[in-house]
Amino acid sequence: MTRLAADGGAVVVATASAVLLLTGALFCLLGALGLLRFPDTASRLHASSKAQTLGVLLSLLGAALRVPLPYAGLLLLVALFQLFTVPVAGQVVGRVAYRTGAVDRSTLVVDELAGRLGPPDPEAAAEPDDTGNGSADEPGDRPEDGAGDGRRREA
């Protein structure tokens, strides 16, 4: 009976490991699909940070059940690294997207940064003109002046 209990325990651990690995892979897949399918930057950040992190953590936990104890400790360190770095990276990318105007502010339910950060600076994102010695606001350089199509309109 002792042999049956030992084999039953191994089956339970193997089953739990397989379920965790498959669930983690599913969450990683859903996070990748979210990156492809979601329309805006904020939604894509949510998919990449939340679903991907949960998927990696579940996969690491499933792997930790199958490896010897010293290696399971290393997997725990990798999981902690994921928990500390992914939210910080998501926050940084989100703020950069907000400041550069990549986030459609009309879709935000609560805009906590509106009072703290000004509107995006349109001149900072403007491309320099082709000559490199003037601004893009000179006559003839604006699209409404016919720039780019080989003709200029008179002012």
Short mmCIF file of N, CA and C in Angstrom, two decimals:
data_model
loop_
_atom_site.label_atom_id
_atom_site.label_comp_id
_atom_site.label_asym_id
_atom_site.label_seq_id
_atom_site.Cartn_x
_atom_site.Cartn_y
_atom_site.Cartn_z
N MET A 1 0.82 -1.19 0.00
CA MET A 1 0.00 0.00 0.00
C MET A 1 0.86 1.25 0.00
N THR A 2 2.05 1.18 0.58
CA THR A 2 2.94 2.32 0.60
C THR A 2 3.38 2.68 -0.81
N ARG A 3 3.64 1.69 -1.63
CA ARG A 3 4.04 1.93 -3.02
C ARG A 3 2.90 2.61 -3.78
N LEU A 4 1.67 2.21 -3.55
CA LEU A 4 0.53 2.82 -4.22
C LEU A 4 0.39 4.28 -3.81
N ALA A 5 0.59 4.60 -2.55
CA ALA A 5 0.50 5.99 -2.08
C ALA A 5 1.61 6.83 -2.69
N ALA A 6 2.81 6.27 -2.82
CA ALA A 6 3.92 7.01 -3.41
C ALA A 6 3.66 7.29 -4.88
N ASP A 7 3.17 6.32 -5.60
CA ASP A 7 2.85 6.52 -7.01
C ASP A 7 1.69 7.49 -7.17
N GLY A 8 0.70 7.42 -6.27
CA GLY A 8 -0.42 8.34 -6.32
C GLY A 8 0.02 9.78 -6.09
N GLY A 9 1.00 9.97 -5.21
CA GLY A 9 1.53 11.32 -4.96
C GLY A 9 2.26 11.86 -6.18
N ALA A 10 3.00 10.98 -6.85
CA ALA A 10 3.71 11.41 -8.06
C ALA A 10 2.74 11.77 -9.16
N VAL A 11 1.64 11.03 -9.25
CA VAL A 11 0.63 11.33 -10.26
C VAL A 11 -0.03 12.67 -9.97
N VAL A 12 -0.30 12.94 -8.71
CA VAL A 12 -0.92 14.22 -8.33
C VAL A 12 0.01 15.38 -8.66
N VAL A 13 1.28 15.23 -8.33
CA VAL A 13 2.25 16.30 -8.63
C VAL A 13 2.40 16.49 -10.13
N ALA A 14 2.47 15.39 -10.88
CA ALA A 14 2.59 15.50 -12.33
C ALA A 14 1.34 16.13 -12.94
N THR A 15 0.18 15.79 -12.43
CA THR A 15 -1.06 16.37 -12.94
C THR A 15 -1.14 17.85 -12.61
N ALA A 16 -0.81 18.21 -11.39
CA ALA A 16 -0.82 19.63 -11.00
C ALA A 16 0.18 20.42 -11.83
N SER A 17 1.34 19.86 -12.06
CA SER A 17 2.35 20.53 -12.88
C SER A 17 1.86 20.72 -14.30
N ALA A 18 1.24 19.70 -14.87
CA ALA A 18 0.74 19.81 -16.24
C ALA A 18 -0.37 20.85 -16.34
N VAL A 19 -1.25 20.88 -15.35
CA VAL A 19 -2.34 21.87 -15.36
C VAL A 19 -1.77 23.28 -15.24
N LEU A 20 -0.80 23.48 -14.37
CA LEU A 20 -0.19 24.80 -14.22
C LEU A 20 0.55 25.23 -15.48
N LEU A 21 1.29 24.31 -16.09
CA LEU A 21 2.02 24.64 -17.31
C LEU A 21 1.06 24.98 -18.46
N LEU A 22 0.01 24.20 -18.62
CA LEU A 22 -0.95 24.47 -19.69
C LEU A 22 -1.73 25.76 -19.44
N THR A 23 -2.10 26.01 -18.19
CA THR A 23 -2.81 27.25 -17.87
C THR A 23 -1.90 28.46 -18.09
N GLY A 24 -0.64 28.33 -17.70
CA GLY A 24 0.32 29.41 -17.94
C GLY A 24 0.52 29.68 -19.42
N ALA A 25 0.60 28.61 -20.20
CA ALA A 25 0.75 28.78 -21.65
C ALA A 25 -0.49 29.43 -22.25
N LEU A 26 -1.66 29.08 -21.73
CA LEU A 26 -2.90 29.69 -22.22
C LEU A 26 -2.93 31.19 -21.92
N PHE A 27 -2.53 31.57 -20.71
CA PHE A 27 -2.49 32.99 -20.37
C PHE A 27 -1.47 33.75 -21.23
N CYS A 28 -0.33 33.13 -21.48
CA CYS A 28 0.66 33.77 -22.37
C CYS A 28 0.09 33.96 -23.77
N LEU A 29 -0.61 32.95 -24.26
CA LEU A 29 -1.24 33.05 -25.57
C LEU A 29 -2.29 34.15 -25.60
N LEU A 30 -3.12 34.22 -24.56
CA LEU A 30 -4.14 35.26 -24.50
C LEU A 30 -3.51 36.65 -24.41
N GLY A 31 -2.40 36.77 -23.68
CA GLY A 31 -1.70 38.06 -23.63
C GLY A 31 -1.16 38.47 -24.99
N ALA A 32 -0.64 37.50 -25.74
CA ALA A 32 -0.13 37.80 -27.08
C ALA A 32 -1.28 38.17 -28.03
N LEU A 33 -2.40 37.48 -27.91
CA LEU A 33 -3.56 37.83 -28.74
C LEU A 33 -4.08 39.23 -28.38
N GLY A 34 -4.03 39.56 -27.10
CA GLY A 34 -4.45 40.89 -26.68
C GLY A 34 -3.57 41.98 -27.27
N LEU A 35 -2.28 41.71 -27.37
CA LEU A 35 -1.37 42.68 -27.99
C LEU A 35 -1.73 42.90 -29.46
N LEU A 36 -2.18 41.86 -30.11
CA LEU A 36 -2.53 41.97 -31.52
C LEU A 36 -3.92 42.57 -31.74
N ARG A 37 -4.86 42.27 -30.87
CA ARG A 37 -6.25 42.60 -31.12
C ARG A 37 -6.73 43.90 -30.46
N PHE A 38 -6.15 44.29 -29.33
CA PHE A 38 -6.66 45.48 -28.65
C PHE A 38 -6.32 46.73 -29.43
N PRO A 39 -7.23 47.72 -29.42
CA PRO A 39 -7.08 48.86 -30.32
C PRO A 39 -6.13 49.95 -29.84
N ASP A 40 -5.95 50.10 -28.53
CA ASP A 40 -5.17 51.25 -28.07
C ASP A 40 -4.03 50.80 -27.16
N THR A 41 -3.16 51.76 -26.88
CA THR A 41 -1.95 51.48 -26.12
C THR A 41 -2.25 51.01 -24.70
N ALA A 42 -3.21 51.64 -24.04
CA ALA A 42 -3.51 51.27 -22.65
C ALA A 42 -4.02 49.83 -22.56
N SER A 43 -4.86 49.42 -23.47
CA SER A 43 -5.36 48.05 -23.47
C SER A 43 -4.25 47.05 -23.78
N ARG A 44 -3.37 47.41 -24.68
CA ARG A 44 -2.25 46.52 -25.03
C ARG A 44 -1.29 46.37 -23.85
N LEU A 45 -1.07 47.46 -23.12
CA LEU A 45 -0.23 47.38 -21.93
C LEU A 45 -0.85 46.46 -20.89
N HIS A 46 -2.16 46.56 -20.75
CA HIS A 46 -2.86 45.71 -19.80
C HIS A 46 -2.68 44.24 -20.16
N ALA A 47 -2.85 43.92 -21.43
CA ALA A 47 -2.70 42.53 -21.87
C ALA A 47 -1.28 42.04 -21.68
N SER A 48 -0.32 42.89 -22.01
CA SER A 48 1.07 42.42 -21.91
C SER A 48 1.54 42.30 -20.48
N SER A 49 1.07 43.17 -19.60
CA SER A 49 1.57 43.11 -18.23
C SER A 49 0.80 42.12 -17.37
N LYS A 50 -0.50 42.13 -17.44
CA LYS A 50 -1.29 41.27 -16.54
C LYS A 50 -1.30 39.81 -17.01
N ALA A 51 -1.79 39.57 -18.19
CA ALA A 51 -1.94 38.19 -18.66
C ALA A 51 -0.58 37.52 -18.84
N GLN A 52 0.36 38.25 -19.38
CA GLN A 52 1.68 37.66 -19.62
C GLN A 52 2.37 37.31 -18.30
N THR A 53 2.27 38.20 -17.32
CA THR A 53 2.90 37.94 -16.03
C THR A 53 2.27 36.74 -15.35
N LEU A 54 0.94 36.67 -15.36
CA LEU A 54 0.28 35.52 -14.75
C LEU A 54 0.66 34.24 -15.48
N GLY A 55 0.73 34.28 -16.80
CA GLY A 55 1.13 33.11 -17.56
C GLY A 55 2.54 32.64 -17.23
N VAL A 56 3.46 33.58 -17.13
CA VAL A 56 4.84 33.21 -16.80
C VAL A 56 4.93 32.65 -15.38
N LEU A 57 4.21 33.27 -14.44
CA LEU A 57 4.25 32.78 -13.06
C LEU A 57 3.65 31.38 -12.94
N LEU A 58 2.55 31.13 -13.60
CA LEU A 58 1.96 29.79 -13.56
C LEU A 58 2.89 28.76 -14.22
N SER A 59 3.52 29.14 -15.30
CA SER A 59 4.47 28.23 -15.96
C SER A 59 5.67 27.94 -15.07
N LEU A 60 6.17 28.96 -14.40
CA LEU A 60 7.30 28.76 -13.49
C LEU A 60 6.92 27.88 -12.30
N LEU A 61 5.71 28.08 -11.79
CA LEU A 61 5.25 27.24 -10.68
C LEU A 61 5.08 25.79 -11.13
N GLY A 62 4.54 25.58 -12.32
CA GLY A 62 4.42 24.22 -12.85
C GLY A 62 5.76 23.56 -13.07
N ALA A 63 6.73 24.34 -13.53
CA ALA A 63 8.08 23.79 -13.71
C ALA A 63 8.74 23.52 -12.36
N ALA A 64 8.47 24.38 -11.38
CA ALA A 64 9.09 24.20 -10.06
C ALA A 64 8.62 22.91 -9.39
N LEU A 65 7.43 22.46 -9.71
CA LEU A 65 6.94 21.20 -9.14
C LEU A 65 7.68 19.99 -9.71
N ARG A 66 8.29 20.12 -10.85
CA ARG A 66 8.91 18.99 -11.53
C ARG A 66 10.43 18.93 -11.36
N VAL A 67 11.06 19.99 -10.91
CA VAL A 67 12.53 20.01 -10.82
C VAL A 67 12.97 19.82 -9.37
N PRO A 68 14.26 19.46 -9.16
CA PRO A 68 14.77 19.35 -7.79
C PRO A 68 14.69 20.69 -7.05
N LEU A 69 14.71 20.62 -5.74
CA LEU A 69 14.49 21.78 -4.88
C LEU A 69 15.44 22.96 -5.14
N PRO A 70 16.76 22.76 -5.35
CA PRO A 70 17.62 23.94 -5.61
C PRO A 70 17.21 24.70 -6.87
N TYR A 71 16.77 23.98 -7.90
CA TYR A 71 16.34 24.64 -9.12
C TYR A 71 14.99 25.34 -8.94
N ALA A 72 14.17 24.78 -8.07
CA ALA A 72 12.88 25.42 -7.78
C ALA A 72 13.12 26.78 -7.10
N GLY A 73 14.15 26.86 -6.29
CA GLY A 73 14.51 28.15 -5.67
C GLY A 73 14.92 29.17 -6.71
N LEU A 74 15.67 28.75 -7.72
CA LEU A 74 16.04 29.67 -8.79
C LEU A 74 14.81 30.13 -9.58
N LEU A 75 13.88 29.22 -9.80
CA LEU A 75 12.65 29.60 -10.49
C LEU A 75 11.84 30.60 -9.66
N LEU A 76 11.90 30.47 -8.34
CA LEU A 76 11.24 31.44 -7.46
C LEU A 76 11.88 32.82 -7.61
N LEU A 77 13.19 32.87 -7.74
CA LEU A 77 13.87 34.15 -7.96
C LEU A 77 13.47 34.77 -9.30
N VAL A 78 13.33 33.95 -10.32
CA VAL A 78 12.89 34.45 -11.62
C VAL A 78 11.47 35.01 -11.51
N ALA A 79 10.61 34.31 -10.77
CA ALA A 79 9.23 34.77 -10.58
C ALA A 79 9.20 36.10 -9.83
N LEU A 80 10.01 36.25 -8.81
CA LEU A 80 10.08 37.53 -8.08
C LEU A 80 10.59 38.65 -8.98
N PHE A 81 11.57 38.34 -9.80
CA PHE A 81 12.08 39.33 -10.75
C PHE A 81 10.97 39.79 -11.69
N GLN A 82 10.16 38.85 -12.17
CA GLN A 82 9.03 39.19 -13.04
C GLN A 82 8.04 40.08 -12.31
N LEU A 83 7.73 39.75 -11.07
CA LEU A 83 6.76 40.53 -10.30
C LEU A 83 7.22 41.95 -10.04
N PHE A 84 8.52 42.15 -9.91
CA PHE A 84 9.03 43.49 -9.64
C PHE A 84 9.27 44.31 -10.90
N THR A 85 9.65 43.70 -11.98
CA THR A 85 10.04 44.48 -13.15
C THR A 85 8.91 44.75 -14.13
N VAL A 86 8.00 43.84 -14.31
CA VAL A 86 6.94 44.02 -15.31
C VAL A 86 6.02 45.20 -14.98
N PRO A 87 5.55 45.36 -13.74
CA PRO A 87 4.71 46.53 -13.46
C PRO A 87 5.45 47.86 -13.63
N VAL A 88 6.72 47.89 -13.27
CA VAL A 88 7.49 49.13 -13.43
C VAL A 88 7.68 49.45 -14.91
N ALA A 89 8.00 48.45 -15.70
CA ALA A 89 8.16 48.68 -17.14
C ALA A 89 6.84 49.11 -17.78
N GLY A 90 5.74 48.50 -17.37
CA GLY A 90 4.43 48.89 -17.88
C GLY A 90 4.09 50.32 -17.52
N GLN A 91 4.43 50.73 -16.30
CA GLN A 91 4.17 52.11 -15.86
C GLN A 91 4.99 53.10 -16.69
N VAL A 92 6.23 52.78 -16.93
CA VAL A 92 7.09 53.68 -17.71
C VAL A 92 6.59 53.79 -19.15
N VAL A 93 6.27 52.67 -19.76
CA VAL A 93 5.77 52.69 -21.14
C VAL A 93 4.44 53.43 -21.21
N GLY A 94 3.58 53.22 -20.22
CA GLY A 94 2.29 53.91 -20.19
C GLY A 94 2.45 55.42 -20.08
N ARG A 95 3.37 55.88 -19.25
CA ARG A 95 3.59 57.32 -19.12
C ARG A 95 4.18 57.92 -20.39
N VAL A 96 5.08 57.20 -21.01
CA VAL A 96 5.65 57.69 -22.27
C VAL A 96 4.55 57.77 -23.33
N ALA A 97 3.71 56.76 -23.40
CA ALA A 97 2.61 56.78 -24.36
C ALA A 97 1.65 57.93 -24.07
N TYR A 98 1.38 58.20 -22.80
CA TYR A 98 0.49 59.29 -22.42
C TYR A 98 1.09 60.64 -22.80
N ARG A 99 2.36 60.81 -22.50
CA ARG A 99 3.01 62.10 -22.77
C ARG A 99 3.19 62.38 -24.25
N THR A 100 3.36 61.34 -25.04
CA THR A 100 3.56 61.56 -26.48
C THR A 100 2.25 61.60 -27.25
N GLY A 101 1.13 61.41 -26.55
CA GLY A 101 -0.17 61.48 -27.21
C GLY A 101 -0.60 60.19 -27.86
N ALA A 102 0.06 59.08 -27.55
CA ALA A 102 -0.32 57.79 -28.15
C ALA A 102 -1.56 57.21 -27.48
N VAL A 103 -1.94 57.75 -26.32
CA VAL A 103 -3.13 57.30 -25.62
C VAL A 103 -4.28 58.24 -25.96
N ASP A 104 -5.39 57.69 -26.42
CA ASP A 104 -6.58 58.48 -26.71
C ASP A 104 -7.24 58.81 -25.37
N ARG A 105 -7.10 60.05 -24.95
CA ARG A 105 -7.58 60.44 -23.62
C ARG A 105 -9.09 60.42 -23.52
N SER A 106 -9.79 60.46 -24.62
CA SER A 106 -11.25 60.42 -24.56
C SER A 106 -11.76 59.04 -24.15
N THR A 107 -10.94 58.00 -24.29
CA THR A 107 -11.36 56.66 -23.91
C THR A 107 -11.07 56.34 -22.44
N LEU A 108 -10.37 57.22 -21.74
CA LEU A 108 -10.04 56.98 -20.34
C LEU A 108 -11.24 57.30 -19.46
N VAL A 109 -11.55 56.42 -18.53
CA VAL A 109 -12.64 56.66 -17.60
C VAL A 109 -12.18 57.66 -16.54
N VAL A 110 -11.00 57.45 -15.98
CA VAL A 110 -10.40 58.35 -15.01
C VAL A 110 -9.03 58.73 -15.54
N ASP A 111 -8.78 60.02 -15.66
CA ASP A 111 -7.49 60.51 -16.16
C ASP A 111 -6.74 61.17 -15.00
N GLU A 112 -5.99 60.36 -14.26
CA GLU A 112 -5.28 60.86 -13.09
C GLU A 112 -4.08 61.71 -13.43
N LEU A 113 -3.58 61.61 -14.64
CA LEU A 113 -2.39 62.38 -15.01
C LEU A 113 -2.73 63.72 -15.64
N ALA A 114 -3.99 63.99 -15.90
CA ALA A 114 -4.37 65.23 -16.60
C ALA A 114 -3.95 66.47 -15.81
N GLY A 115 -4.09 66.46 -14.52
CA GLY A 115 -3.71 67.61 -13.71
C GLY A 115 -2.22 67.70 -13.46
N ARG A 116 -1.53 66.59 -13.56
CA ARG A 116 -0.10 66.56 -13.26
C ARG A 116 0.75 66.79 -14.49
N LEU A 117 0.28 66.36 -15.65
CA LEU A 117 1.05 66.50 -16.88
C LEU A 117 0.26 67.37 -17.84
N GLY A 118 0.94 68.26 -18.51
CA GLY A 118 0.28 69.11 -19.49
C GLY A 118 -0.02 68.33 -20.76
N PRO A 119 -0.69 69.00 -21.70
CA PRO A 119 -0.94 68.33 -22.98
C PRO A 119 0.36 68.05 -23.70
N PRO A 120 0.38 67.07 -24.60
CA PRO A 120 1.62 66.76 -25.32
C PRO A 120 2.08 67.95 -26.14
N ASP A 121 3.38 68.13 -26.19
CA ASP A 121 3.99 69.25 -26.91
C ASP A 121 4.06 68.89 -28.38
N PRO A 122 3.26 69.56 -29.24
CA PRO A 122 3.27 69.18 -30.66
C PRO A 122 4.59 69.52 -31.35
N GLU A 123 5.32 70.50 -30.85
CA GLU A 123 6.60 70.86 -31.49
C GLU A 123 7.68 69.84 -31.19
N ALA A 124 7.59 69.18 -30.04
CA ALA A 124 8.60 68.18 -29.69
C ALA A 124 8.51 66.96 -30.61
N ALA A 125 7.30 66.65 -31.06
CA ALA A 125 7.11 65.48 -31.91
C ALA A 125 7.21 65.83 -33.39
N ALA A 126 7.32 67.13 -33.72
CA ALA A 126 7.37 67.53 -35.13
C ALA A 126 8.68 67.12 -35.76
N GLU A 127 8.61 66.72 -36.99
CA GLU A 127 9.79 66.35 -37.75
C GLU A 127 10.50 67.62 -38.23
N PRO A 128 11.82 67.64 -38.21
CA PRO A 128 12.52 68.80 -38.77
C PRO A 128 12.35 68.82 -40.29
N ASP A 129 12.49 70.03 -40.86
CA ASP A 129 12.34 70.12 -42.31
C ASP A 129 13.53 69.48 -43.01
N ASP A 130 13.43 69.32 -44.32
CA ASP A 130 14.45 68.59 -45.08
C ASP A 130 15.78 69.31 -45.12
N THR A 131 15.77 70.64 -45.07
CA THR A 131 17.02 71.38 -45.20
C THR A 131 17.80 71.40 -43.90
N GLY A 132 17.08 71.27 -42.77
CA GLY A 132 17.75 71.27 -41.48
C GLY A 132 18.11 72.66 -40.99
N ASN A 133 17.71 73.73 -41.69
CA ASN A 133 18.09 75.06 -41.26
C ASN A 133 16.90 75.97 -40.98
N GLY A 134 15.72 75.46 -40.91
CA GLY A 134 14.57 76.29 -40.64
C GLY A 134 13.48 75.48 -39.99
N SER A 135 12.40 76.16 -39.69
CA SER A 135 11.29 75.45 -39.07
C SER A 135 10.34 74.96 -40.16
N ALA A 136 9.46 74.09 -39.75
CA ALA A 136 8.49 73.54 -40.70
C ALA A 136 7.34 74.50 -40.92
N ASP A 137 7.36 75.67 -40.25
CA ASP A 137 6.27 76.63 -40.38
C ASP A 137 6.55 77.70 -41.42
N GLU A 138 7.59 77.55 -42.19
CA GLU A 138 7.85 78.53 -43.24
C GLU A 138 6.85 78.34 -44.37
N PRO A 139 6.51 79.41 -45.08
CA PRO A 139 5.57 79.27 -46.18
C PRO A 139 6.06 78.23 -47.20
N GLY A 140 5.14 77.41 -47.63
CA GLY A 140 5.49 76.39 -48.61
C GLY A 140 5.83 75.06 -47.99
N ASP A 141 6.05 75.02 -46.67
CA ASP A 141 6.40 73.78 -46.00
C ASP A 141 5.19 73.08 -45.40
N ARG A 142 4.08 73.74 -45.33
CA ARG A 142 2.88 73.14 -44.78
C ARG A 142 2.14 72.39 -45.89
N PRO A 143 1.41 71.33 -45.53
CA PRO A 143 0.67 70.59 -46.55
C PRO A 143 -0.35 71.46 -47.27
N GLU A 144 -0.96 72.41 -46.55
CA GLU A 144 -1.95 73.25 -47.22
C GLU A 144 -1.32 74.23 -48.20
N ASP A 145 0.01 74.41 -48.14
CA ASP A 145 0.73 75.26 -49.10
C ASP A 145 1.14 74.48 -50.34
N GLY A 146 0.84 73.21 -50.39
CA GLY A 146 1.17 72.40 -51.56
C GLY A 146 2.54 71.77 -51.48
N ALA A 147 3.13 71.75 -50.27
CA ALA A 147 4.45 71.14 -50.13
C ALA A 147 4.36 69.65 -50.38
N GLY A 148 5.35 69.13 -50.99
CA GLY A 148 5.41 67.70 -51.22
C GLY A 148 4.85 67.29 -52.57
N ASP A 149 4.09 68.13 -53.22
CA ASP A 149 3.56 67.74 -54.51
C ASP A 149 4.23 68.51 -55.64
N GLY A 150 5.32 69.23 -55.35
CA GLY A 150 6.10 69.88 -56.39
C GLY A 150 5.59 71.27 -56.78
N ARG A 151 4.58 71.78 -56.11
CA ARG A 151 4.10 73.11 -56.45
C ARG A 151 3.88 73.90 -55.19
N ARG A 152 3.99 75.21 -55.29
CA ARG A 152 3.76 76.08 -54.16
C ARG A 152 2.62 77.03 -54.49
N ARG A 153 1.88 77.33 -53.47
CA ARG A 153 0.83 78.32 -53.64
C ARG A 153 1.36 79.67 -53.21
N GLU A 154 0.91 80.67 -53.86
CA GLU A 154 1.35 82.02 -53.50
C GLU A 154 0.56 82.53 -52.32
N ALA A 155 1.23 83.25 -51.44
CA ALA A 155 0.57 83.77 -50.23
C ALA A 155 -0.17 85.05 -50.52
#
